[in-house]
CSV table of C-alpha atoms in Angstrom, one decimal:
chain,number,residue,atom,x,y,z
A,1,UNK,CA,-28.5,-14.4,5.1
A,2,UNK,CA,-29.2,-15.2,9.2
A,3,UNK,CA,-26.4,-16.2,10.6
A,4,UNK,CA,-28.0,-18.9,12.0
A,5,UNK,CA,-28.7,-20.4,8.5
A,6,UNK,CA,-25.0,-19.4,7.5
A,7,UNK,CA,-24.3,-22.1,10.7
A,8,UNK,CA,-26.7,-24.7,9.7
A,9,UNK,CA,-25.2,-24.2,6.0
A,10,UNK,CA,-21.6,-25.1,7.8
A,11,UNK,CA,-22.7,-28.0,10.2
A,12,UNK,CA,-24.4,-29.5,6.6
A,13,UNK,CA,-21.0,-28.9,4.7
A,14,UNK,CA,-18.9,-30.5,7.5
A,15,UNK,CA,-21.4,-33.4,7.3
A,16,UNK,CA,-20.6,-33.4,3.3
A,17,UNK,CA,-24.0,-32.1,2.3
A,18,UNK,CA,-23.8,-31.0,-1.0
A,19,UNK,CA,-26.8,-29.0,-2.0
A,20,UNK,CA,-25.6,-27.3,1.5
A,21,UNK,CA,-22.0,-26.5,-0.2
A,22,UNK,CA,-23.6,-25.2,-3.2
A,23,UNK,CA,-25.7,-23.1,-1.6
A,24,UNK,CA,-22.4,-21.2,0.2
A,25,UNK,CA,-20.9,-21.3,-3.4
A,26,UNK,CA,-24.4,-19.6,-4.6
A,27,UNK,CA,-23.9,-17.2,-1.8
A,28,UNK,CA,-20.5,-16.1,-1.9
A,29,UNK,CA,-19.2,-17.0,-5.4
A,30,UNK,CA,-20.1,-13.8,-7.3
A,31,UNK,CA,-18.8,-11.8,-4.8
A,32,UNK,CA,-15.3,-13.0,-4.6
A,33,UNK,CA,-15.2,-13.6,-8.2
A,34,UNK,CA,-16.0,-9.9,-8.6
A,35,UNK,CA,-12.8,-9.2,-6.8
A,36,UNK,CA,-10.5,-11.8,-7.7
A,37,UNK,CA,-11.1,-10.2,-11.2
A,38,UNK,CA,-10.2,-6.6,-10.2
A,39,UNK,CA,-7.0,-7.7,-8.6
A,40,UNK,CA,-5.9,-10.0,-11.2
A,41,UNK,CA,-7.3,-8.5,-14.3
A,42,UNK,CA,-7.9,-11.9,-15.8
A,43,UNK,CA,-11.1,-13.2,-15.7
A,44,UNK,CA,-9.9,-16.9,-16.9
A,45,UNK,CA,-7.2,-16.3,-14.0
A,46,UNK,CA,-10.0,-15.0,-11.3
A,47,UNK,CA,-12.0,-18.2,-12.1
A,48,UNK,CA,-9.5,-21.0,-11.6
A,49,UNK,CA,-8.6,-19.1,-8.4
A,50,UNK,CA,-12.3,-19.5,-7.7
A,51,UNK,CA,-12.8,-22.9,-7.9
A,52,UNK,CA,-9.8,-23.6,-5.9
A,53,UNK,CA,-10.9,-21.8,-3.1
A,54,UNK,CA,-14.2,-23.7,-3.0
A,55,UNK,CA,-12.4,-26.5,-3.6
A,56,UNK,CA,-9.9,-26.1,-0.6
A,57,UNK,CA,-13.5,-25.5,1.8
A,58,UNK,CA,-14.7,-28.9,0.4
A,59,UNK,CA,-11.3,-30.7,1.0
A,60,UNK,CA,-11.5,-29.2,4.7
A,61,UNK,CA,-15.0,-29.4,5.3
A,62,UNK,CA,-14.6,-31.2,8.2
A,63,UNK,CA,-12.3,-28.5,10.4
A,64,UNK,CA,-14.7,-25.5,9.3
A,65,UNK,CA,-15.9,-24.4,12.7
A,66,UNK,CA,-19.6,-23.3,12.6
A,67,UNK,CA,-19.3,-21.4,16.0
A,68,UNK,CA,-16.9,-18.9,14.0
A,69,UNK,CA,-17.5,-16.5,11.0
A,70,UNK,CA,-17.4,-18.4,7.8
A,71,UNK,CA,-17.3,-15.1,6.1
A,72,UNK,CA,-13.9,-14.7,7.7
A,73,UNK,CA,-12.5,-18.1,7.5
A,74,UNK,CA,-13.9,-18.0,3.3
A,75,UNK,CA,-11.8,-14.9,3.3
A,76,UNK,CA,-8.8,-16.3,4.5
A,77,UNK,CA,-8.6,-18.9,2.1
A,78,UNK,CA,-9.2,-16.4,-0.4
A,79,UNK,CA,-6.1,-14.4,0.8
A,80,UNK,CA,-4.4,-17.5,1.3
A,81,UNK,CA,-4.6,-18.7,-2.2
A,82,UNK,CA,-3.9,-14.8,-4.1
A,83,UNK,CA,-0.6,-15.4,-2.3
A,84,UNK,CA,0.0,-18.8,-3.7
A,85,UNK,CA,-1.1,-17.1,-7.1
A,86,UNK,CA,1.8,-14.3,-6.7
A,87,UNK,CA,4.3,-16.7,-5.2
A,88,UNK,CA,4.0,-18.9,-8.2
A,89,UNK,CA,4.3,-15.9,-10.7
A,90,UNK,CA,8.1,-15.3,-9.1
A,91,UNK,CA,8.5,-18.8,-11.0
A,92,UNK,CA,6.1,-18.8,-13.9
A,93,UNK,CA,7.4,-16.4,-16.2
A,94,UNK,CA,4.1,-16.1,-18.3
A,95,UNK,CA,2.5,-15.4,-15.2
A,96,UNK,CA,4.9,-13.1,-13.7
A,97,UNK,CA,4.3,-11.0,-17.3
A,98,UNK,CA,1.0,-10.7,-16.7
A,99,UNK,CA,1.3,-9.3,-13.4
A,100,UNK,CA,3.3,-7.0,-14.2
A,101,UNK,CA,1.1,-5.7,-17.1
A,102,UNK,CA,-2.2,-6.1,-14.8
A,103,UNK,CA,-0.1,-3.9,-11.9
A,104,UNK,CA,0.2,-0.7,-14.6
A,105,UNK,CA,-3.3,0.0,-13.0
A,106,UNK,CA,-1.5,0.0,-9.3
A,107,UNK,CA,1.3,1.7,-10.3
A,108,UNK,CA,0.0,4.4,-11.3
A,109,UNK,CA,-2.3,5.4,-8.9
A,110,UNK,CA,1.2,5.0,-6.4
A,111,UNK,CA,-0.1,8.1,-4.4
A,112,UNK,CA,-2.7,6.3,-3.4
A,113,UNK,CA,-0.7,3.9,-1.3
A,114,UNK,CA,1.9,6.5,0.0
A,115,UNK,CA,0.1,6.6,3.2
A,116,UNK,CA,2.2,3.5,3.4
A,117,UNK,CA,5.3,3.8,5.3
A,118,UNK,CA,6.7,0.7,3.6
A,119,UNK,CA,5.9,1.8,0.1
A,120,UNK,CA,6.8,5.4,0.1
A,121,UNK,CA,10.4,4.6,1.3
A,122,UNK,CA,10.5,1.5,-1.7
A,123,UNK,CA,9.2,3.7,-4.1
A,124,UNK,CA,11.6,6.3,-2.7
A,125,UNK,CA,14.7,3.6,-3.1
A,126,UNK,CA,13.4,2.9,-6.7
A,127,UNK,CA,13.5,6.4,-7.7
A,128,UNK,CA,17.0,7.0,-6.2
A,129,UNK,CA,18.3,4.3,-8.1
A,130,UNK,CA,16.9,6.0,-11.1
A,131,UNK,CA,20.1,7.8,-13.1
A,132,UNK,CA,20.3,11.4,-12.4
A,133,UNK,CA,18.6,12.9,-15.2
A,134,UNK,CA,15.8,10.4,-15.3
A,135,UNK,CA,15.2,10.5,-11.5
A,136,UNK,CA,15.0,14.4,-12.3
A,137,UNK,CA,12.1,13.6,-14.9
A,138,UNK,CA,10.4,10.9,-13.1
A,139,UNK,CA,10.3,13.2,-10.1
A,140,UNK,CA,8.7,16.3,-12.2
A,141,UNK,CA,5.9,13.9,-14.2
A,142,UNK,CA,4.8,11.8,-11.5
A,143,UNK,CA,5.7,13.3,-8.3
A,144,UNK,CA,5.1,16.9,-8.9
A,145,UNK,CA,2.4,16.4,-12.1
A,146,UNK,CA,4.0,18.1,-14.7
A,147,UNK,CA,3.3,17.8,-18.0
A,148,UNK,CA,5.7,16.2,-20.7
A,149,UNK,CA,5.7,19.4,-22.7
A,150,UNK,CA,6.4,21.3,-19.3
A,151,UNK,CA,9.5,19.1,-18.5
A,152,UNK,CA,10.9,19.4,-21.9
A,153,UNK,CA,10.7,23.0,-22.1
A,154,UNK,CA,12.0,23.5,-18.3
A,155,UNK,CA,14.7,21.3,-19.2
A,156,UNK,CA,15.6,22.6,-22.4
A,157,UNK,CA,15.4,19.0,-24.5
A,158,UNK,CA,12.6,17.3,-26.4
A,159,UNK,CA,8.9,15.9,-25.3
A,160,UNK,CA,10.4,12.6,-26.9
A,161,UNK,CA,13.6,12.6,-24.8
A,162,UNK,CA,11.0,13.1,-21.4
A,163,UNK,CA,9.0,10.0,-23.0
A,164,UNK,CA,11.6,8.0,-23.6
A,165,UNK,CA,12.9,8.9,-19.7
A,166,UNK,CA,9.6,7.9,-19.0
A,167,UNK,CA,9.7,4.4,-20.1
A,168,UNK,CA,12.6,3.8,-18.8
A,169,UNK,CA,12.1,4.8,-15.6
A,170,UNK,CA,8.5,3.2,-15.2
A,171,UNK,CA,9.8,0.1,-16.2
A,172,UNK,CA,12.6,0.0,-13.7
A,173,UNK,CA,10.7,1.7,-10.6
A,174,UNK,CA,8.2,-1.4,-11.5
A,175,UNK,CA,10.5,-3.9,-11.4
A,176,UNK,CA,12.3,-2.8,-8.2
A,177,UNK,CA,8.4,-3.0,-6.5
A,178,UNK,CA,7.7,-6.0,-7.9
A,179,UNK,CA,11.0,-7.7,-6.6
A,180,UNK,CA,9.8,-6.3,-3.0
A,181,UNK,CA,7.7,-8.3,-0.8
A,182,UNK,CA,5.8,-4.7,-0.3
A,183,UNK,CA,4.4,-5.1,-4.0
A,184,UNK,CA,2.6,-8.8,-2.4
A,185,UNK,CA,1.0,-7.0,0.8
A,186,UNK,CA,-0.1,-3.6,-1.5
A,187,UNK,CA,-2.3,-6.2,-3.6
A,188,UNK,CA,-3.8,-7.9,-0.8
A,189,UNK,CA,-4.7,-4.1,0.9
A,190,UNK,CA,-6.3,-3.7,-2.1
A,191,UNK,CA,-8.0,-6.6,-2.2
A,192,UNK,CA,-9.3,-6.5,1.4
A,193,UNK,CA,-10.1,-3.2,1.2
A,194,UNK,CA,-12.8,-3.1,-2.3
């Protein structure tokens, strides 16, 4: 689309055209809805967070500044209401349990993030506070890619002890991220980024 229709599109919106606003919804709603499922792995989820964005452009039709990139203000709002969605889940437990599940994905592709300053030294905090001999296993499977088989037998005990490590262990270095406010900005990098 010109960006000179994108403009006229706006000046019709802020003058409460609607065919206008359904055209930007025609435009754009895919597209975000496409993302908003990748990030929260819900598609019932992704699509109230949807309409509440298009909702939030109608209700402030009248500010949007067709001189500027709507793109980047739509955006915005987009970001601006995944945070609402995460801040709510510190409250909702139901929702906070399915972010956690939905972050398993996250989690472990961790190396993918450690470029981060912020979340290599939080992951590093998480996996000091890890009891010795789990910290020891964690380290071996996920840092350094050994298999459970090749744990047990460099350890001397059982492939089921090393799972049961494992467990543990995932489930507490998840929990330390998700208490961080580093766990909130990783899933927005993501989301910016795809």
């Amino acid at each position: 689309m010109e960006i000179l229709q994108e403009k006229e599109l706006v000046q019709l919106i802020r003058e409460s055209d609607v065919p206008a606003y359904e055209k930007i919804y025609q435009l754009y709603s895919i597209r975000i809805l496409k993302k908003l499922i990748r990030l929260l792995k819900d598609e019932e989820m992704a699509k109230e967070v949807l309409q509440d964005i298009f909702l939030k452009i109608w209700e402030k039709r009248e500010q949007i500044d067709p001189e500027k990139s709507f793109k980047a203000y739509l955006f915005r709002i987009t970001e601006n209401q995944i945070t609402d969605v995460f801040r709510r889940s510190a409250s909702d437990l139901k929702l906070r349990t399915h972010l956690i599940s939905a972050s398993t994905e996250l989690y472990n592709h961790i190396e993918d993030f450690i470029n981060f300053k912020e979340v290599s030294s939080n992951l590093k905090l998480a996996i000091d506070a890890l009891p010795p001999q789990r910290k020891k296993i964690f380290t071996l499977c996920k840092m350094e890619g050994k298999s459970y088989e090749e744990v047990a037998e460099l350890l001397g005990i059982s492939t089921g002890t090393v799972n049961d490590h494992m467990v543990k262990a995932g489930r507490a270095v998840k929990k330390h991220l998700m208490t961080s406010d580093i766990f909130m900005i990783i899933l927005i990098s993501s989301y910016i980024s795809q």
